[in-house]
Amino acid sequence: MRVSRSLSDMPGVTVAMVAMATDLNVSILRELGFTIPETDPGDLLIAVRASDTEAAVEEADRQLTTFQRADPAPEHQPPLTTRSAARTPADLVLVSTPGEHAFAEALDAVEAGLPVMIFSDGVPVWQERLLKERALQQAGDVLVMGPDCGTAVIGGVGLGFANVLRPGPVGVVAASGTGAQQVTSLLDWAGTGVSHVLGVGGRDLSAEVGGLSALRALRMLDDDPATELIVLISKPPSPEVARAVEESVGRMRTPVVRAMLQEGAPDLTEATEQVLRALGRPVPEWPSWPSWPGGRPPAKAIKGVYAGGTLSAEAAMVAGSGDIVDYGDDAYTRGRAHPMIDPVLRVEALAHTQDTDVVLMDVVLGHGADPDPAASLAHAVARAPATVVIALIGTEGDPQDLHRQAAAFREAGAAVFTSNAQAARHARSLL
């Protein structure tokens, strides 16, 4: 993706894409008018349209084949396998490989007695269950976070997609990465910090997995002296897992606020407000930046252009209607970067909207995300025929500078909210 962006910035280059030859990427290039030879998903595609194609391809080759090592000393070379890494003084293992290879690496970590965060998706559910059962058999607190765990914060250190959060009394167990980012960023706006954010993977509370990691994470936070209140964030669990969770919560000394995305339940912003009230802290007005008055025709439909799965589900629940697409779903990320990093698919979606549409979208800040999302998305927002409403998820400590991002999107014509639920209500009000 960095090579694609670098090539796009070259004089005379109108189209540049360097990506794996997945069905989605091949389809995109064909729609752009490229003739694609027979490929395998493991192949690398370099597609360039430029006044000097040869120079652009040479630059792509140079960037792809040049490897810079910050410290070439042999003693500083990273371990080549998880098994060898586990023999170093490590406290946690992070696995980010193609899904078909994640199980073996994670199993090495578990059998070495180390907690593991599995960023990878595409891991079969039976492998997830087996990993978590093996973790329970180990001595100590061996927690399996994931698969498809995008966010964790351990003792103030963010892993994966993580916002810069102040330390504080709230512990989070999350079967949702962007759900955790929404709740914790709002808490940060309210001056309240977190102890730990333990992601467990979106399937953990299903009947197939049995909530094994969520139950262990709840017990770990209950034993943590820095945690005064716990938030459990998830889509509705299976009935048997819900019963197990309630039984576990009933034995805990630490109060638990449940943020379950289902009809009739509080949305993530309302759940955050419950946390603040339980702690005896005031609930602030959540920051927002209204759009400039415009003369657009009456809106007829909501279209969601989302990067976060839980945020898209919440938007659909709150807005009550519309075509909400989660571009962070596995169907869109196979062989390409997540839309929190790579904006290409969402830029294209914005271009194909109508002037009677309201586009509802998220922009998630923090470490791991696009270092300047407004640089790539604000121009697309300004050119979009539709009215655009943005949920800007982040904190004032994030490296992207939240206020600068909000100003750029507002200047592009969007209404900006720090609460996804409030953004969805605003979008609904425009119909």
Tab-separated table of C-alpha atoms in Angstrom:
chain	number	residue	atom	x	y	z
A	1	MET	CA	0.000	0.000	0.000
A	2	ARG	CA	2.881	2.377	0.768
A	3	VAL	CA	4.363	1.619	-2.640
A	4	SER	CA	0.993	2.296	-4.302
A	5	ARG	CA	0.747	5.667	-2.582
A	6	SER	CA	4.339	6.556	-3.400
A	7	LEU	CA	3.820	5.737	-7.080
A	8	SER	CA	0.571	7.724	-7.147
A	9	ASP	CA	2.516	10.796	-6.007
A	10	MET	CA	4.930	10.578	-8.963
A	11	PRO	CA	4.443	13.180	-11.729
A	12	GLY	CA	2.430	11.809	-14.628
A	13	VAL	CA	0.984	8.822	-12.735
A	14	THR	CA	-2.825	8.651	-12.874
A	15	VAL	CA	-3.365	5.115	-11.518
A	16	ALA	CA	-1.034	2.979	-9.395
A	17	MET	CA	-1.872	-0.186	-7.494
A	18	VAL	CA	0.500	-2.737	-5.995
A	19	ALA	CA	-1.466	-5.566	-4.395
A	20	MET	CA	-1.969	-9.309	-4.141
A	21	ALA	CA	-3.900	-10.908	-6.992
A	22	THR	CA	-7.059	-11.656	-5.016
A	23	ASP	CA	-10.387	-11.840	-6.833
A	24	LEU	CA	-11.352	-8.445	-5.394
A	25	ASN	CA	-8.140	-6.722	-6.497
A	26	VAL	CA	-8.285	-8.270	-9.968
A	27	SER	CA	-11.903	-7.109	-10.295
A	28	ILE	CA	-10.967	-3.552	-9.279
A	29	LEU	CA	-8.165	-3.384	-11.831
A	30	ARG	CA	-10.371	-4.728	-14.600
A	31	GLU	CA	-12.970	-2.077	-13.779
A	32	LEU	CA	-10.161	0.473	-14.135
A	33	GLY	CA	-9.513	-0.819	-17.662
A	34	PHE	CA	-6.484	-3.033	-17.078
A	35	THR	CA	-6.122	-6.371	-18.871
A	36	ILE	CA	-5.128	-8.908	-16.223
A	37	PRO	CA	-3.434	-12.184	-17.244
A	38	GLU	CA	-4.272	-15.450	-15.511
A	39	THR	CA	-3.149	-15.122	-11.909
A	40	ASP	CA	-2.994	-16.927	-8.590
A	41	PRO	CA	-4.040	-15.180	-5.327
A	42	GLY	CA	-0.443	-15.479	-4.157
A	43	ASP	CA	0.847	-13.415	-7.080
A	44	LEU	CA	1.791	-9.755	-6.727
A	45	LEU	CA	0.156	-7.327	-9.160
A	46	ILE	CA	1.781	-4.067	-10.220
A	47	ALA	CA	-0.614	-1.922	-12.247
A	48	VAL	CA	0.409	1.525	-13.419
A	49	ARG	CA	-1.086	4.057	-15.800
A	50	ALA	CA	1.380	6.889	-16.378
A	51	SER	CA	2.991	9.121	-18.958
A	52	ASP	CA	6.260	7.265	-18.272
A	53	THR	CA	5.212	3.726	-17.367
A	54	GLU	CA	8.743	2.348	-17.492
A	55	ALA	CA	9.998	4.841	-14.883
A	56	ALA	CA	7.042	4.100	-12.596
A	57	VAL	CA	7.574	0.328	-12.822
A	58	GLU	CA	11.292	0.748	-12.151
A	59	GLU	CA	10.470	2.804	-9.055
A	60	ALA	CA	8.015	0.123	-7.885
A	61	ASP	CA	10.703	-2.531	-8.363
A	62	ARG	CA	13.229	-0.436	-6.441
A	63	GLN	CA	10.874	0.082	-3.485
A	64	LEU	CA	9.785	-3.552	-3.370
A	65	THR	CA	13.310	-4.941	-3.482
A	66	THR	CA	15.072	-2.439	-1.220
A	67	PHE	CA	15.167	-3.643	2.377
A	68	GLN	CA	16.554	-1.368	5.053
A	69	ARG	CA	17.523	-2.799	8.403
A	70	ALA	CA	17.782	-0.284	11.228
A	71	ASP	CA	20.336	-2.400	13.071
A	72	PRO	CA	22.056	-5.123	11.020
A	73	ALA	CA	23.859	-6.638	13.994
A	74	PRO	CA	23.089	-10.405	14.191
A	75	GLU	CA	22.193	-10.246	17.881
A	76	HIS	CA	19.380	-7.810	17.060
A	77	GLN	CA	17.798	-9.879	14.303
A	78	PRO	CA	14.248	-10.957	15.233
A	79	PRO	CA	13.473	-14.630	15.914
A	80	LEU	CA	12.261	-16.546	12.873
A	81	THR	CA	9.613	-18.659	14.643
A	82	THR	CA	7.176	-18.254	17.524
A	83	ARG	CA	8.828	-21.187	19.307
A	84	SER	CA	12.200	-19.419	19.272
A	85	ALA	CA	10.586	-16.071	20.198
A	86	ALA	CA	8.951	-17.726	23.212
A	87	ARG	CA	12.421	-18.535	24.564
A	88	THR	CA	13.208	-14.802	24.804
A	89	PRO	CA	12.121	-12.707	27.843
A	90	ALA	CA	8.677	-12.046	26.329
A	91	ASP	CA	5.439	-11.280	28.168
A	92	LEU	CA	3.063	-11.735	25.247
A	93	VAL	CA	3.067	-13.048	21.671
A	94	LEU	CA	1.314	-11.258	18.816
A	95	VAL	CA	0.483	-13.391	15.766
A	96	SER	CA	-0.241	-11.622	12.480
A	97	THR	CA	0.081	-14.147	9.662
A	98	PRO	CA	-2.308	-15.399	6.969
A	99	GLY	CA	-5.103	-17.231	8.763
A	100	GLU	CA	-4.080	-20.682	7.567
A	101	HIS	CA	-0.738	-20.332	9.390
A	102	ALA	CA	-1.894	-18.620	12.585
A	103	PHE	CA	-2.937	-21.733	14.515
A	104	ALA	CA	0.513	-23.345	14.612
A	105	GLU	CA	2.201	-20.122	15.701
A	106	ALA	CA	-0.404	-19.385	18.379
A	107	LEU	CA	-0.225	-22.949	19.677
A	108	ASP	CA	3.545	-22.594	20.148
A	109	ALA	CA	2.915	-19.492	22.261
A	110	VAL	CA	0.194	-21.140	24.363
A	111	GLU	CA	2.297	-24.237	25.015
A	112	ALA	CA	5.161	-21.967	26.099
A	113	GLY	CA	2.802	-20.498	28.713
A	114	LEU	CA	2.524	-17.063	27.073
A	115	PRO	CA	-0.602	-14.986	26.451
A	116	VAL	CA	-1.199	-14.531	22.734
A	117	MET	CA	-3.005	-11.943	20.646
A	118	ILE	CA	-4.045	-13.327	17.246
A	119	PHE	CA	-4.544	-10.414	14.866
A	120	SER	CA	-5.065	-12.820	11.946
A	121	ASP	CA	-8.529	-13.573	10.623
A	122	GLY	CA	-9.639	-16.574	8.560
A	123	VAL	CA	-8.846	-19.042	11.377
A	124	PRO	CA	-11.315	-21.971	11.537
A	125	VAL	CA	-13.527	-21.907	14.607
A	126	TRP	CA	-12.452	-25.398	15.715
A	127	GLN	CA	-8.853	-24.169	15.882
A	128	GLU	CA	-9.943	-21.190	17.989
A	129	ARG	CA	-11.759	-23.482	20.418
A	130	LEU	CA	-8.767	-25.810	20.681
A	131	LEU	CA	-6.336	-22.953	21.341
A	132	LYS	CA	-8.515	-21.573	24.114
A	133	GLU	CA	-8.997	-24.995	25.707
A	134	ARG	CA	-5.226	-25.528	25.666
A	135	ALA	CA	-4.750	-22.105	27.292
A	136	LEU	CA	-7.039	-23.085	30.177
A	137	GLN	CA	-4.860	-26.162	30.781
A	138	GLN	CA	-1.735	-24.024	31.267
A	139	ALA	CA	-0.584	-22.764	34.638
A	140	GLY	CA	-1.113	-19.049	35.226
A	141	ASP	CA	-3.172	-16.578	33.247
A	142	VAL	CA	-2.625	-17.672	29.642
A	143	LEU	CA	-5.169	-15.669	27.684
A	144	VAL	CA	-5.883	-16.172	23.980
A	145	MET	CA	-7.028	-12.871	22.461
A	146	GLY	CA	-8.568	-13.539	19.069
A	147	PRO	CA	-8.444	-14.750	16.356
A	148	ASP	CA	-9.416	-11.566	14.529
A	149	CYS	CA	-8.517	-9.511	17.592
A	150	GLY	CA	-7.781	-6.049	16.255
A	151	THR	CA	-7.414	-4.080	19.486
A	152	ALA	CA	-5.859	-4.549	22.905
A	153	VAL	CA	-4.288	-2.275	25.503
A	154	ILE	CA	-2.159	-4.001	28.120
A	155	GLY	CA	-0.899	-1.816	30.928
A	156	GLY	CA	-1.078	1.275	28.738
A	157	VAL	CA	0.601	-0.341	25.724
A	158	GLY	CA	-1.615	-0.497	22.634
A	159	LEU	CA	-1.536	-3.521	20.343
A	160	GLY	CA	-3.053	-3.611	16.863
A	161	PHE	CA	-5.411	-0.686	16.255
A	162	ALA	CA	-5.227	1.234	19.520
A	163	ASN	CA	-5.972	4.779	20.648
A	164	VAL	CA	-3.797	6.746	23.049
A	165	LEU	CA	-5.690	6.431	26.337
A	166	ARG	CA	-5.086	7.851	29.776
A	167	PRO	CA	-4.664	5.318	32.613
A	168	GLY	CA	-7.673	4.804	34.827
A	169	PRO	CA	-10.054	2.478	36.643
A	170	VAL	CA	-12.048	0.915	33.776
A	171	GLY	CA	-11.181	-2.532	32.472
A	172	VAL	CA	-12.611	-3.663	29.138
A	173	VAL	CA	-13.342	-7.154	27.820
A	174	ALA	CA	-14.222	-6.798	24.163
A	175	ALA	CA	-15.395	-9.156	21.447
A	176	SER	CA	-15.194	-6.082	19.218
A	177	GLY	CA	-12.177	-3.961	18.356
A	178	THR	CA	-13.906	-0.824	17.113
A	179	GLY	CA	-16.544	-1.175	19.815
A	180	ALA	CA	-13.768	-1.037	22.397
A	181	GLN	CA	-12.233	1.956	20.612
A	182	GLN	CA	-15.546	3.823	20.675
A	183	VAL	CA	-16.170	3.225	24.371
A	184	THR	CA	-12.612	3.934	25.517
A	185	SER	CA	-12.224	7.045	23.356
A	186	LEU	CA	-15.456	8.481	24.770
A	187	LEU	CA	-14.259	7.660	28.280
A	188	ASP	CA	-11.049	9.513	27.472
A	189	TRP	CA	-13.076	12.546	26.315
A	190	ALA	CA	-14.785	12.408	29.721
A	191	GLY	CA	-11.441	12.397	31.522
A	192	THR	CA	-11.672	8.726	32.521
A	193	GLY	CA	-8.956	6.220	31.689
A	194	VAL	CA	-8.593	2.453	31.397
A	195	SER	CA	-6.527	-0.204	33.139
A	196	HIS	CA	-6.545	-2.799	30.336
A	197	VAL	CA	-8.478	-3.560	27.162
A	198	LEU	CA	-8.573	-7.312	26.588
A	199	GLY	CA	-9.865	-8.271	23.145
A	200	VAL	CA	-11.158	-11.820	22.806
A	201	GLY	CA	-12.203	-12.071	19.145
A	202	GLY	CA	-15.639	-11.643	17.639
A	203	ARG	CA	-16.615	-15.326	17.900
A	204	ASP	CA	-15.610	-15.901	21.505
A	205	LEU	CA	-19.103	-15.586	22.957
A	206	SER	CA	-20.622	-17.915	20.363
A	207	ALA	CA	-21.840	-21.380	21.279
A	208	GLU	CA	-18.984	-22.915	19.277
A	209	VAL	CA	-16.273	-21.218	21.361
A	210	GLY	CA	-18.185	-20.960	24.634
A	211	GLY	CA	-16.880	-17.609	25.861
A	212	LEU	CA	-13.677	-19.259	27.090
A	213	SER	CA	-11.484	-16.180	26.717
A	214	ALA	CA	-14.143	-13.700	27.845
A	215	LEU	CA	-14.696	-15.644	31.077
A	216	ARG	CA	-10.957	-15.802	31.760
A	217	ALA	CA	-10.499	-12.105	30.927
A	218	LEU	CA	-13.316	-11.151	33.313
A	219	ARG	CA	-11.647	-13.129	36.112
A	220	MET	CA	-8.266	-11.530	35.357
A	221	LEU	CA	-9.692	-8.012	35.550
A	222	ASP	CA	-11.625	-8.898	38.702
A	223	ASP	CA	-8.283	-9.818	40.288
A	224	ASP	CA	-6.611	-6.618	39.061
A	225	PRO	CA	-6.369	-4.019	41.868
A	226	ALA	CA	-6.237	-1.157	39.333
A	227	THR	CA	-9.638	-2.080	37.866
A	228	GLU	CA	-12.703	-0.671	39.651
A	229	LEU	CA	-15.313	-1.365	36.968
A	230	ILE	CA	-15.445	-3.652	33.927
A	231	VAL	CA	-17.187	-3.125	30.585
A	232	LEU	CA	-18.092	-6.196	28.533
A	233	ILE	CA	-18.562	-5.278	24.857
A	234	SER	CA	-20.064	-7.774	22.432
A	235	LYS	CA	-22.791	-8.577	20.014
A	236	PRO	CA	-25.470	-10.758	21.679
A	237	PRO	CA	-23.868	-13.981	22.999
A	238	SER	CA	-25.432	-17.398	22.596
A	239	PRO	CA	-27.956	-18.193	25.365
A	240	GLU	CA	-25.721	-20.770	27.061
A	241	VAL	CA	-22.718	-18.443	27.009
A	242	ALA	CA	-24.864	-15.582	28.332
A	243	ARG	CA	-25.839	-17.767	31.294
A	244	ALA	CA	-22.194	-18.675	31.957
A	245	VAL	CA	-21.201	-15.013	31.819
A	246	GLU	CA	-23.965	-14.008	34.248
A	247	GLU	CA	-22.957	-16.762	36.663
A	248	SER	CA	-19.333	-15.603	36.509
A	249	VAL	CA	-20.270	-11.936	36.954
A	250	GLY	CA	-22.403	-12.871	39.962
A	251	ARG	CA	-19.323	-14.233	41.728
A	252	MET	CA	-17.143	-11.184	40.996
A	253	ARG	CA	-16.393	-8.313	43.363
A	254	THR	CA	-15.993	-5.832	40.481
A	255	PRO	CA	-19.169	-4.370	38.950
A	256	VAL	CA	-19.710	-5.082	35.236
A	257	VAL	CA	-21.494	-2.894	32.693
A	258	ARG	CA	-22.708	-4.831	29.665
A	259	ALA	CA	-22.562	-3.165	26.255
A	260	MET	CA	-24.405	-5.644	24.043
A	261	LEU	CA	-25.447	-4.502	20.589
A	262	GLN	CA	-29.026	-5.660	20.309
A	263	GLU	CA	-32.470	-4.145	19.928
A	264	GLY	CA	-33.678	-2.539	23.138
A	265	ALA	CA	-30.194	-2.413	24.684
A	266	PRO	CA	-28.131	0.765	25.169
A	267	ASP	CA	-25.920	1.770	22.262
A	268	LEU	CA	-22.178	2.127	22.869
A	269	THR	CA	-22.439	5.818	23.752
A	270	GLU	CA	-25.260	5.161	26.232
A	271	ALA	CA	-23.261	2.269	27.733
A	272	THR	CA	-20.283	4.629	28.163
A	273	GLU	CA	-22.545	7.086	29.965
A	274	GLN	CA	-23.678	4.256	32.269
A	275	VAL	CA	-20.018	3.606	33.116
A	276	LEU	CA	-19.435	7.252	34.001
A	277	ARG	CA	-22.523	7.406	36.209
A	278	ALA	CA	-21.510	4.179	37.964
A	279	LEU	CA	-18.152	5.767	38.741
A	280	GLY	CA	-19.861	8.939	39.975
A	281	ARG	CA	-18.383	11.039	37.164
A	282	PRO	CA	-20.181	13.632	35.034
A	283	VAL	CA	-21.356	12.850	31.510
A	284	PRO	CA	-20.088	15.522	29.088
A	285	GLU	CA	-21.531	16.765	25.832
A	286	TRP	CA	-19.810	14.620	23.237
A	287	PRO	CA	-17.872	16.827	20.783
A	288	SER	CA	-19.299	17.310	17.292
A	289	TRP	CA	-18.692	19.602	14.361
A	290	PRO	CA	-21.828	20.374	12.291
A	291	SER	CA	-21.556	20.678	8.527
A	292	TRP	CA	-21.891	23.956	6.678
A	293	PRO	CA	-25.449	24.743	5.563
A	294	GLY	CA	-25.989	23.526	2.002
A	295	GLY	CA	-28.605	23.460	-0.669
A	296	ARG	CA	-28.763	19.734	-1.321
A	297	PRO	CA	-32.035	18.055	-2.366
A	298	PRO	CA	-34.016	16.132	0.277
A	299	ALA	CA	-32.292	12.897	1.250
A	300	LYS	CA	-33.980	9.582	0.487
A	301	ALA	CA	-31.600	6.844	1.645
A	302	ILE	CA	-28.750	6.133	4.051
A	303	LYS	CA	-25.663	4.370	2.766
A	304	GLY	CA	-23.079	3.140	5.268
A	305	VAL	CA	-19.433	3.065	4.198
A	306	TYR	CA	-17.789	1.568	7.288
A	307	ALA	CA	-14.390	0.201	8.291
A	308	GLY	CA	-15.447	-1.130	11.731
A	309	GLY	CA	-17.754	-4.133	11.962
A	310	THR	CA	-19.316	-3.288	15.323
A	311	LEU	CA	-19.652	0.372	14.389
A	312	SER	CA	-21.461	-0.617	11.182
A	313	ALA	CA	-23.775	-2.923	13.146
A	314	GLU	CA	-24.511	-0.137	15.623
A	315	ALA	CA	-25.172	2.303	12.775
A	316	ALA	CA	-27.667	-0.112	11.214
A	317	MET	CA	-29.396	-0.603	14.564
A	318	VAL	CA	-29.609	3.126	15.400
A	319	ALA	CA	-30.364	4.452	11.907
A	320	GLY	CA	-33.037	1.811	11.465
A	321	SER	CA	-32.721	1.668	7.689
A	322	GLY	CA	-30.210	1.916	4.903
A	323	ASP	CA	-27.583	-0.104	3.117
A	324	ILE	CA	-24.713	-0.355	5.606
A	325	VAL	CA	-21.557	-2.001	4.222
A	326	ASP	CA	-18.678	-3.126	6.445
A	327	TYR	CA	-15.556	-2.843	4.293
A	328	GLY	CA	-13.560	-4.355	7.144
A	329	ASP	CA	-15.307	-7.692	6.628
A	330	ASP	CA	-13.125	-10.629	5.598
A	331	ALA	CA	-14.667	-10.552	2.117
A	332	TYR	CA	-13.058	-7.158	1.503
A	333	THR	CA	-9.772	-7.548	3.404
A	334	ARG	CA	-8.573	-10.850	1.950
A	335	GLY	CA	-5.316	-10.015	0.205
A	336	ARG	CA	-5.457	-6.278	0.898
A	337	ALA	CA	-4.968	-3.909	3.811
A	338	HIS	CA	-7.806	-3.150	6.222
A	339	PRO	CA	-9.858	-0.032	5.299
A	340	MET	CA	-8.651	1.659	8.484
A	341	ILE	CA	-5.308	1.704	6.662
A	342	ASP	CA	-6.213	1.589	2.966
A	343	PRO	CA	-9.049	3.956	1.902
A	344	VAL	CA	-9.317	2.876	-1.776
A	345	LEU	CA	-12.595	0.920	-1.596
A	346	ARG	CA	-14.330	3.591	0.454
A	347	VAL	CA	-13.111	6.370	-1.858
A	348	GLU	CA	-14.668	4.467	-4.759
A	349	ALA	CA	-17.898	3.940	-2.809
A	350	LEU	CA	-18.176	7.681	-2.099
A	351	ALA	CA	-17.758	8.468	-5.786
A	352	HIS	CA	-20.716	6.232	-6.681
A	353	THR	CA	-23.259	7.839	-4.349
A	354	GLN	CA	-26.248	9.967	-5.402
A	355	ASP	CA	-27.153	13.505	-4.344
A	356	THR	CA	-30.204	12.098	-2.542
A	357	ASP	CA	-28.053	9.785	-0.380
A	358	VAL	CA	-26.809	10.350	3.140
A	359	VAL	CA	-23.465	8.586	3.552
A	360	LEU	CA	-22.717	7.474	7.096
A	361	MET	CA	-19.107	6.446	7.692
A	362	ASP	CA	-16.522	5.961	10.404
A	363	VAL	CA	-12.973	7.274	10.559
A	364	VAL	CA	-10.964	5.549	13.275
A	365	LEU	CA	-7.790	7.154	14.589
A	366	GLY	CA	-4.988	5.778	16.745
A	367	HIS	CA	-1.847	3.727	16.346
A	368	GLY	CA	-1.996	1.222	13.492
A	369	ALA	CA	-4.567	3.246	11.534
A	370	ASP	CA	-4.007	5.548	8.555
A	371	PRO	CA	-1.552	8.242	9.765
A	372	ASP	CA	-3.606	10.963	8.036
A	373	PRO	CA	-7.055	9.735	6.954
A	374	ALA	CA	-8.245	13.207	5.981
A	375	ALA	CA	-5.447	13.445	3.411
A	376	SER	CA	-6.948	10.552	1.468
A	377	LEU	CA	-10.653	10.769	2.364
A	378	ALA	CA	-11.495	14.482	2.700
A	379	HIS	CA	-11.112	15.115	-1.040
A	380	ALA	CA	-13.405	12.146	-1.759
A	381	VAL	CA	-15.934	13.497	0.765
A	382	ALA	CA	-15.866	16.941	-0.887
A	383	ARG	CA	-16.423	15.448	-4.354
A	384	ALA	CA	-19.138	12.991	-3.301
A	385	PRO	CA	-22.630	13.856	-4.561
A	386	ALA	CA	-24.101	12.691	-1.232
A	387	THR	CA	-24.408	14.374	2.142
A	388	VAL	CA	-21.715	12.847	4.380
A	389	VAL	CA	-21.894	12.212	8.137
A	390	ILE	CA	-18.729	10.966	9.860
A	391	ALA	CA	-18.184	9.207	13.178
A	392	LEU	CA	-14.635	10.240	14.119
A	393	ILE	CA	-13.408	7.714	16.690
A	394	GLY	CA	-10.320	8.806	18.582
A	395	THR	CA	-8.753	10.814	21.372
A	396	GLU	CA	-6.868	14.080	21.629
A	397	GLY	CA	-3.707	12.075	22.274
A	398	ASP	CA	-3.842	10.156	18.996
A	399	PRO	CA	-1.015	10.854	16.542
A	400	GLN	CA	-3.369	11.956	13.735
A	401	ASP	CA	-4.454	15.125	15.650
A	402	LEU	CA	-8.193	14.646	16.047
A	403	HIS	CA	-9.056	18.348	15.880
A	404	ARG	CA	-7.155	18.772	12.610
A	405	GLN	CA	-8.911	15.720	11.161
A	406	ALA	CA	-12.317	17.037	12.237
A	407	ALA	CA	-11.602	20.454	10.724
A	408	ALA	CA	-10.519	18.925	7.413
A	409	PHE	CA	-13.644	16.774	7.122
A	410	ARG	CA	-15.901	19.665	8.105
A	411	GLU	CA	-14.199	21.873	5.524
A	412	ALA	CA	-14.944	19.103	2.986
A	413	GLY	CA	-18.641	19.439	3.849
A	414	ALA	CA	-19.173	16.588	6.310
A	415	ALA	CA	-20.885	16.672	9.679
A	416	VAL	CA	-18.531	15.112	12.249
A	417	PHE	CA	-19.396	13.375	15.533
A	418	THR	CA	-17.226	11.617	18.127
A	419	SER	CA	-20.196	9.347	18.921
A	420	ASN	CA	-21.129	6.824	16.240
A	421	ALA	CA	-24.653	6.521	17.633
A	422	GLN	CA	-25.137	10.290	17.490
A	423	ALA	CA	-23.820	10.303	13.923
A	424	ALA	CA	-26.359	7.623	12.982
A	425	ARG	CA	-29.209	9.575	14.602
A	426	HIS	CA	-28.158	12.699	12.730
A	427	ALA	CA	-28.102	10.772	9.448
A	428	ARG	CA	-31.586	9.444	10.169
A	429	SER	CA	-32.835	12.969	10.897
A	430	LEU	CA	-31.815	14.080	7.403
A	431	LEU	CA	-34.289	11.727	5.694
